[in-house]
Structure formats: C-alpha cells, structure tokens
Amino acid sequence: MCLHSLVIRLKRFLIVILFKCQVSDFPHASVNDLRNINMAVCVSLIGKENAPKYITCLDYEKELDFHYKIHTSLDIIEEKLNSSVKTVNDTRELYLGLLYATEEHKIFGYVTNTKIKIVIIIDANHSSLRDNEIRAMFRNLHAAYADVVCNPFYIPGEPINSKKFNSIVEGMMLSKKI
Amino acid sequence: MNSHVVMNGTLDKVTEVSVSDRKPIVTYAGDKELFLGLEPTLCSSLPQEAAEWRRTYGRAIKSVNVSATFVPFTKDVLPKEGDYHLIDQPMFHTYWTQCSDVEYYKSNVREDIELWMSVLQQFKLSEWMIVVVETYDFRKSNKLLPRTTVYDKIKSDFGAKHADRCLSVINPLRSESRSAGSWRGLVVNTRLLLLAAFDRILLKFEETLREQRDRRNQVGWSFTKYFLLQEELAFVLEMLGVYEEALVQYDELDALFTQFIVNSNLGETPAWLTQFQTPLESWQGLSLTSGVNLKERARIENNSCSLLQFRNYLFSRQCAMLLYSNKPSEVAERTLPFLHNCIRELYLLEVACPVGSVPTWVFLSSVEILQICDTYTDSVHVEQYSRYTAGIWAYARQKLSELGKLCGLMPGQVPSSEQLHLAVEIFSGLGEANTKPVEKLKRALSNHQEFYKMYLELSELAMGTYKHIGRVRCARSLGQDLSDFYRVLGDDQTAASFLQHALLSYDQDGWTKLAAITRLRLASSYLALGDLHRYTKMCLSIACSTELDMPLRMKHYSDALNTISTSKPDPPWSCCLTDCFILTDVDVQVHQGGMNVSATLGIKSLLPVETVSDSVSMAISQYKHESKSSSKHKEALENSRRKSLDSSSSSNLYLLKIPMTLRHDYQQDKSLAGSSLEVKNTKQIVRRQDSHGKYRKISNIAKADFTRYLSAKKVVLKPGLNSVHLTCKESEAGQYRLGQCCITLMEGFELLSPPLPQKVIFEVSHIQPAVLLINHGDMLAGLVQDVTLKICSNSYSVAEDTKVKLKASIGLELKDGDKDWSRVLEVKLPAIKPNSSLELPLKMYAELPNIKDCTNLEHNVMVKNDWSEEEHAIGLNLKPVLSSKLSMQTSKHSKFLHVAVTSVTSLSIKSIVMTPLSSSNVLLIPLNPSMETTTLTPERKIFFMWKMEVENITEHSPFKTELTLHYNPTSGDTTSKKDYIYKCTFDIVNYKTIYLLECRVEPIRGSEFCRVSTVCQLKLKVTKVNKESTVADPDCNSLMYEVLTEHNMWAACGRTAGVLNLTDMDEQTVLLDVMPLVNGYLPLPSVRLSKYIPAGAKSSSGRSEGHPRLEPFSAGQVYNLSKSSQVHVISAASPQDP
C-alpha cells in the first residue's frame, strides 16, 4: 500500500518535472532579489476554492485580524477576476495590484493560472515600497509555491508545510522591521 | 470688478468664488462706441461653437468653448511683471475701427494704433487683434486697384508678420445679410487667436512654474507659495473648461506634497513644512464646493493652514474638477486613499491630534462625499460609485464607532463627565461650520438612541452596498462586527443571525479558524438566548475544531454533554453528523441466506475525547429501481463488494490511479497512424469540483425514515478513525439502499448524516423453508422403510409447534414414532433457527400392489405447511420388494404352473400357497418340497411348481389363481410388523391342449440314414386332441404350419408352409423334403402352428377381414411331442459307398 502511493507520487514528480521544463516563462526570481524584498506583515496563500493554504504573519497577536482582512480581500480578488475584460496581453498578468487599503495596511493580490491566490499585507506606513518590489515578492512566492507543489511528497490541496517555503516567506517579512 | 481684490479684501462677505463661471478678459481699444455696439453680438456668438485648442509640445487637442469678458483698454488692467493671477489678467487685446477713408486713417487712426501698439509692447504683450469694421458698399465691390482700402493699409502697416491678426468685418448692425460670412470669420478667428494667446501665456507660465519647482530644495522655498502659483494655472484651465487639465495640475500638486512629506520622514524637514506640523486645532470635515473656498485659500496664503485644512482644500478642488467632468465615481474612488493618506501624513509629520479629532474629520469627510454621491441618482453613476461608497460607508461607520467609544455612547457605556467633555471638545474643533455632516455628527453624539440609530443606519448602508456590489464577505465581516454591537445591546437574536451568516461564509470558503472563532461567539449568543439546542450543536462543533485550544474544546464538549443530560430533550435534538464525525467508509455484508445484514462503518471522530454513543444506526430503505437496470445493479453490487467511500473525506483525487487504455489509430490503408494513451471517462477525473455542491450547508437535516435500520448499541468512538459494526435483526427480502446514519449521544442528541453520496444497495433474498424426505438407498415397496423428514429453515426461523401436514398417496402409509400408521400425518415442529435443518425419522410403508412385474411404483406425498399457502408434492419412486412370474408348462394334457419369485432384497419367505380363485373345479397340487422358511436374495430366485388338475377338462374356462406368501426381511428390525404377506394373482386362460404336433425326419425310402446333402423327409403330424373342441372354437380348425429351418443346418424344399384343415378329421400329416446341410445330431427344423383365419371370415373380434391372417396359439394349446428331439445325420455317402 505504501509502496503503491510512493510510486504514484514519484510518477507525479516526473510529470511535474516535465511540466516545468515546458513552461519556459515560469516566474523564476533570482535569489538576489530576495534580499531587498521585505516589509510584508502577512503573507498568505489561498487555494483555488478560497480556503487558506498558508497564512503567516509577523505579529501573531494580530493573526486573527489578518485572517479577516485576507478573507474579505477575496471579494475583491473575485471581482477583479470576473469583471476585468482582459486583453490578449493581459491574460498573462497575474498581479492584481492593490486590492484595498486600510489605515494601517495595504493589501496586494496575485493570482496564478491555477487560481491559487497570493495575498500580501504591507504596512501602509512603508510607502517607499514600489510596485516593482511587490511584484517581485509575488513572483518569488509563486516560484516557491511551485517548488512546494513539485515535491512528490506534497499532496496538492493540503496546507503547505515546507521549511524552504517558510524561510522564503520569513525572509520577506523579517528582514526590516519598522 | 477685480476678483483679486475680492480674494484679499472682502473675506468676510464672500467665502467662495466660482472660477468656472469666470471668462477670459479681453480689452478693447479704438472706436469704443463701435465696439460697445458690437459687444453683445460678439459675446453671445463666441461660446456658441467649440474651437479646437491646438497646443504646443504635442499635448492633446482640446475642444474648448471660448467666451470672453471685454474691458476697455487701460494701462491699469494690463498685467504687471510678477503678477501671476492669470485669470484676472486680460489675455487678449483688440483694436476696433470703422474708418473707411484712407486719408483719415493716415492722419489719425494709424497714429492711434501705433500708440496702442507701443503700450502693448511696453507691457510685452503680443496677443492683439485689429478689426476693421466696414460698411458694405456696392460701389466698392468691384475693386480694380488693390491696397487702396484702410484694411489694406492696416495690414501693410501692422500685419507684416501677423496678417491673421488684422481682420475685416462687415458691420452686422448695418447690413446683417451681407455680414454673416465675414462675421463668422471674425468669430472663428477671435476664438483661435484667443486660445493661441492662452497657449502662449500658459507656456510662459509653465516655464515660470518649472523654475519655481526646481528651486524646491533651496532654503526659503515654500510649497504653499508654489501651490498657489500652480493653482493659478489650474484656475485658467478650469476657466477654459478643461477640467481634466486642471485636475492634472492639482494631482501634480498632491503628488508633490505627498512626496515632500514622505521624504521629510526620511531626511530633513524643510522649514515650510513645520507649518503643517502644528498641533491640530481644527478638524473640520471636507467641504465639497464647486467654487474656490477663499477662506481656506487665504489661510494657505497666510501660511496659517493646518495639514487637514490644506488637504481638505486640495481634495475639494480635485473633487470639484471631477464633478465638473461628471465623474462622481472617481470622487468616491479617491476618497478612501485620500483619507488614509491624510491619516498617514498626520502620523508621519507627527502632528499632535487631539483625541477624537481624526475620527471626527474622517467621519465628516466621508459623510460629505457620500452626500455628494447621493445627489447622483442616475443608475449608471450609482453602479459606478457604489463600488467605492461601500468602503466609505464602512469607514464612516468604523469612525463613528470609535467616536462612540470615546464619548461613551456604545452600548453598555455610560458617558462619564470626561467623555462628555470630550464631545464638547470635538465640536469645538469644528468651528462654526454647520454643514449637514456636522449636524449629523452632533445628533449622533447627543445621546445613546441617536447614536445607535446613526450607527445602525451606517452599518446597514455599508452592508447593503457591499452586498449590492457583490462583496458578500465584506458584508459578512461587517455583520460580525455588528453582532458584537447587538450582543452588548442585548439583542442576541439579531447578533446570532449575523453570526450565522458570517459562519456560513467562512464555512463555504473553508476558513476553519475564522469559522471556529465565529462558532465560539455564536455559542455564547445561543446560550444567552436560551436556545440550548443550537448551543449544544455549536458546542459540539467547537469541540471538533482543531484550530482551537484543547481546554476550550474540552470545556465546550463537557458543556454540550451537560446541556443534553440536564435538558433531556424529547424528541431528541439533532444536528449534522459531519460537524463531529466523518463517515469514511461503508461496507455492507449480507450474510448467506439473507437473514442477517450487517454493515461496517468507518467513522472518523473529530471530538477531542472518547465518546460513548448510545447507538449508531443507519437507516435502510427499500430500493426501487427501474426495471431495466435491475440486473445491472446486481452486477454492480457484486463487483463493487457493496463498498463505498465518502468522496469528501479520504479519496484524494490526486492520488487516484487513472484508468488509461492504449489506443491505436489506423489510416485507411490499415497502417498505423498513431498510438496514444487515453482515458475513456474523463469526466471522472477532469470534472470541476470547485464550483458546485461541495459546500457544506448548515441546514437542519431531517431525520430519515428509521423504521428499518442497522444499529449498534453503546459504541465507543475514539478520536480518529473507528470501525463500527452495525447489525440488523431481521429484514425482509428485497433490495435495500443505505440511508442516513445517525449517532445518538446521551439519548437526547442525534447526529444525522446527510444522504450518502453514493448509492449503497444490497439485496436480501429469502428462501422458503424446504421439506424433504430422505432415505438411504432405494426405497422399497412392501417393506417398512425408514425415511427422514428433513426441514431446512433457510431464511426463516420456524416457530415452535409449526405444523407440517403430510398426505400420502393411496397405498402409502406413514408413521411417526409410536403413532399409528396412516396416510395423513401431521408433524409438529420444534423451533428451528434460520439456516439450520431439522431431521425427523419417519417410517413409511408402501403396499405391494398386486402386480407381477417389477416396475417401480410411483407415489407422492403432499406437503402442506404453515408458512406457505401452497401444497407441494414430494415424488417417491419405490421398487417392489417382491415380484413373481408365472409360466404355464404342458405335458400333453397335464398342466403345470411354474412361478418364479424374485426379490430386490434379502427376504425369508414361508407359507407359499397357490390358491385357485373363482373356479372350484381346478385343483392345484404343489410339487414343491415342504419347507418352513427359505431365503430369497436378489441373486437367488426361487421357483415353485404346481400341477394343475382340472376336473372337467372340457370346460377349460379361464380362472385365476393367487400366490400367497409370507415374507420377512432377513435383516433389520423384524419386530416392526408381523409377517408381510405377498399376494399375486395370475390369470390362466387357454390352457387346454388342442393339438399335438409330431415331427419326424426320416431318410427317403431306401436309405438307412439321413445323410448330409441328401433329401430327407420331414413328416409333420398334427393331431386333434379333443374332437368336441372344434365346435367350441371353429377358428382352431384351420391351421397354418410353417417350417422354420436353420439355414446352416437344413434346407427346406417345396412348400415350407401350408394350411391344414382339421374340421372333419382328427389328424393331418404333411410331408416335406428337407436336406440336412451338416452332419451330426441336428435339431429338427422347428414347426410353428398358427390359427389360420381365411379372408372374409369373421374374426374373434367380430370384424370381417379383407385377407387371411394368422393368430398364434396360447402357450399350452399346442403340445409339440417332438420338441427338442434330434436326428442323427451322417456325412454324405461317398460314391464308392452304395
């Protein structure tokens, strides 16, 4: 039984590798980008069906608050996904931009082609963060997520529990504190 | 009137001027009377059509409706160096003349124009136009000489470089009809020249602005000054009606200001910025006016403006531009970023803000914006701005609640004196402004009721708008906030309903943590409401929420159990099974015979501790399928082992093995075109799962029909996976479908599962009890046989004292134990369990029928039982134990009866008696040795012989004899019945000897011996025994003889058959030639005598036959005297042997 599932997983792994080879324009950010990217106070990955796959935040006391914020941001993500009449060039645009803002935070969104949503909450007082930098953060997260999924021991649909992914996310949140 | 003066001087009277109502100022010089006459026409015709404003640097061409205000040309109105109040300055200068006399022009007008031009040049003004108003003159229409008119002169004098600036127009007041064309030309040109003038002036002004802006990092530079300067540009654009351009100016200023503040946070703060860092004293809300708020502008000029005031002013100007452009939705769109930005700037600049000031400002500003939006009732606008106003409503509501908390107005709060004081302070910062938003705020903060009303109104509007734009999650989130408000207010019902909606939203999205938190709140709401049923449900759900701490879960778990045990609900409360348990696996087993059905459930318990369930049961219902598919279902049942998995739980689609098949595609010429792997049923794998049906609904699941069910009592369910074995006591035959699963807790709480996602169908088939009669070996008639009555209960349990009635066919008797023999037997059965059998020993006796042969006897036993209406027969095949065969033996006139008795089993027989029946004149003399008993075995026949003596031989009537013998089986119990008697009746007919037949073979005369191949004589002699008999039987008088020869022994010559008539004689002799073929003792050729019935004679049956026929004689009628006699044949005589 065990062996059987292992074999299936390994097969899947091979398929994923093939898939990765085919997708040439896969968002791969170099590791160097990571050093300058930070200031997220909360990073979350939300599944295709809107259930959270991964949420982590800087300040665990505010965790619940962030949950609420991300959950409501799903409304805007859906709105953007549904309403926007995308042109041909636009279809490859995964970055959704600023979803909404509160006094303290700005909430940015990103949706992969498989409808995995990435939401990052940025401290609103950190206004020097540029759009490019936020995009880079998303691209890094996307790449990190793709790595997680490529792991044959990861069952798609389950919450993410990967050290590597954690460290990438922590790198985005921890390097500079206001 | 100079508006600049107004701005500086009469602050108290006029607080607002509208820039867009202003018109560009144009001076006029020359013939003033002439111009004043034309002015109304010109003023009205200028804005009638839009002119294209072509601008330098490739900026977008704007279509502008130009209008103008005309002022007399004086040196005072001309702009001075460094005065940048552009809208107050004349931009364009005109000179009007109607001089038609060239001489007069040369002497006077030219001088005047030159003077005018010199003034313009002095002021470095180059935007001018000279208009020559002419009177239409027919005589001049055919001009022969050019350059002879005043207009020509003026053109040559002044318009050397700018010919287009000198215009000629026919006075429309004098001859309207002729002037139209030239007048239009004038108007068009005026527009273009005026716009060109603006373009040039603005270009120059922008240069100035750029210079100013470049100096922004120098000491002494002030943003406010720069702001006012650039705003002049915006004013001009606004005046011209190019609001988008004006907005761009304001947006630039906005961005610049924002950047300064952000930069100041990182580096040094420029001196001018300190002005904005003064503690906040006024927090008046945003006031959207279409005009320029002069009071605020003056404050900016005086550097006495606070950050909020400045921001208010700037944003109101931006909004004004947007509203002019008819874009209320953009106003709404910009509102929240504006408010957030301002708050951030207050924070960045470390402005001391009194408590409550910022929320007040936000609230007032939001309300102001919302009011403006409300004035746009057009559905297109409403649709557009609703996307943004929802957020504004929510924000205003949030700020109001902050204020409410500060002022002690939230439910449960009683304002303290400090809080009352704070309210006063809040209003003190609003000055004397009494706008609608302020009134609203004042009303809201006046007392609790008004506050609640306002708060709920805002909440309602925010939620409503959110729902309207489809942001349900936002609305739910607000609702959850609101539920807190209601709870403190004591309205738990409303609070609970909001929480329910929020919970639904979280559950749908799978946000377990938020759902768990909401459940906690909901539980306390239900508890407060006294809705113990729902409270228990929530507690159980909470106990199953792994997101929460274990102590919290345990507490709610015990609370739930306590509530159930104290309230003892009847009928039991119920909730959805999936809240606490997950049905992972169902496996139904139907046991052989179908009486027992059991199911094994895989139940995953989410509860934190071991739980004892009173009963776990599963409803079953009769499954009615379409007749066609029945066989299919059965197959499916067998194949799938009636096993199902809850799709939502354990089966992970990603780990499924995909059923792939190999496929080859062939071309027309049968060559392989391609091969591929394909999945036939793609729907199973590629089906969309996200968008339908997966969401669990928190709805009350009705309890299904539990009249038939499988159940298990007192089941211990451990956290995690459990295997529960359910059984069913009894069930009728049929197809069943597994239905709802129900787990009962504390006898008062039922957890009901939703219907199973898969159809689990099983079939219970019932077999009627069977009754059989079994014996060992062949059954024999004539002896008592031991048989076994076997009752197989099969699917039924047979109750005690159930009767089975056996009715045997005639000739067959049954006996049970010590009872009497009888044909009908009733057996009372003990209780028999299903699938077992009972064997009852019975005795059976079949009478031996009075028959001679040993054919089998057919008997049957009818079985009638209590459980079935129908009788059924058990067929029996019995072999007679004894059989006998009689043969008649004759010796001339003597007759002997020869009886062979055979048996199929070993018997001892005795008292063998043959008694003639019905004929007293027949005497049977036994020729048997007298014996007591003798043993008969299947291998050993016994023959008996009697001599028959008939007293009156003449009668020879047929009679019957009866063989009687007593027999007993040699083995087995002999006690069961006394001697068995075997009787057999034989009919004896035609036993009298009628003819004697004698044959002899003799050598022909002269020979001594019969020799091979020599003709001999067969002498056949038939003698009638009794002459009287001919009378009795006339048929017997004609005889047919047939000589039947063995072909290898005898060759018959001549007639081998012939008819003899013995009617008149007693004896007939026939001679035949026969020839022996071999030597030795040869049996004589056999001769057969038959009755010959000639044609036409009446047969015994009384029928006339068309042709003669033969009838055989009965045995004994003809006695062959020479039977088995032989003749000695010697070999043929040799030629030498005479």
Coordinates of C-alpha atoms in Angstrom, one line a residue, chain B residues 46-51 63-67 239-241:
Chain B
L46 CA -18.1 83.4 -29.2
P47 CA -19.1 80.4 -27.0
Q48 CA -21.7 79.1 -29.4
E49 CA -19.3 76.8 -31.1
A50 CA -16.3 74.9 -29.7
A51 CA -12.9 75.7 -31.1
S63 CA -12.2 71.3 -27.7
V64 CA -13.0 74.4 -25.9
N65 CA -16.0 76.7 -25.8
V66 CA -14.4 80.1 -25.5
S67 CA -16.2 83.1 -24.1
M239 CA -12.0 78.8 -16.6
L240 CA -11.5 77.5 -20.0
G241 CA -13.5 74.4 -19.1

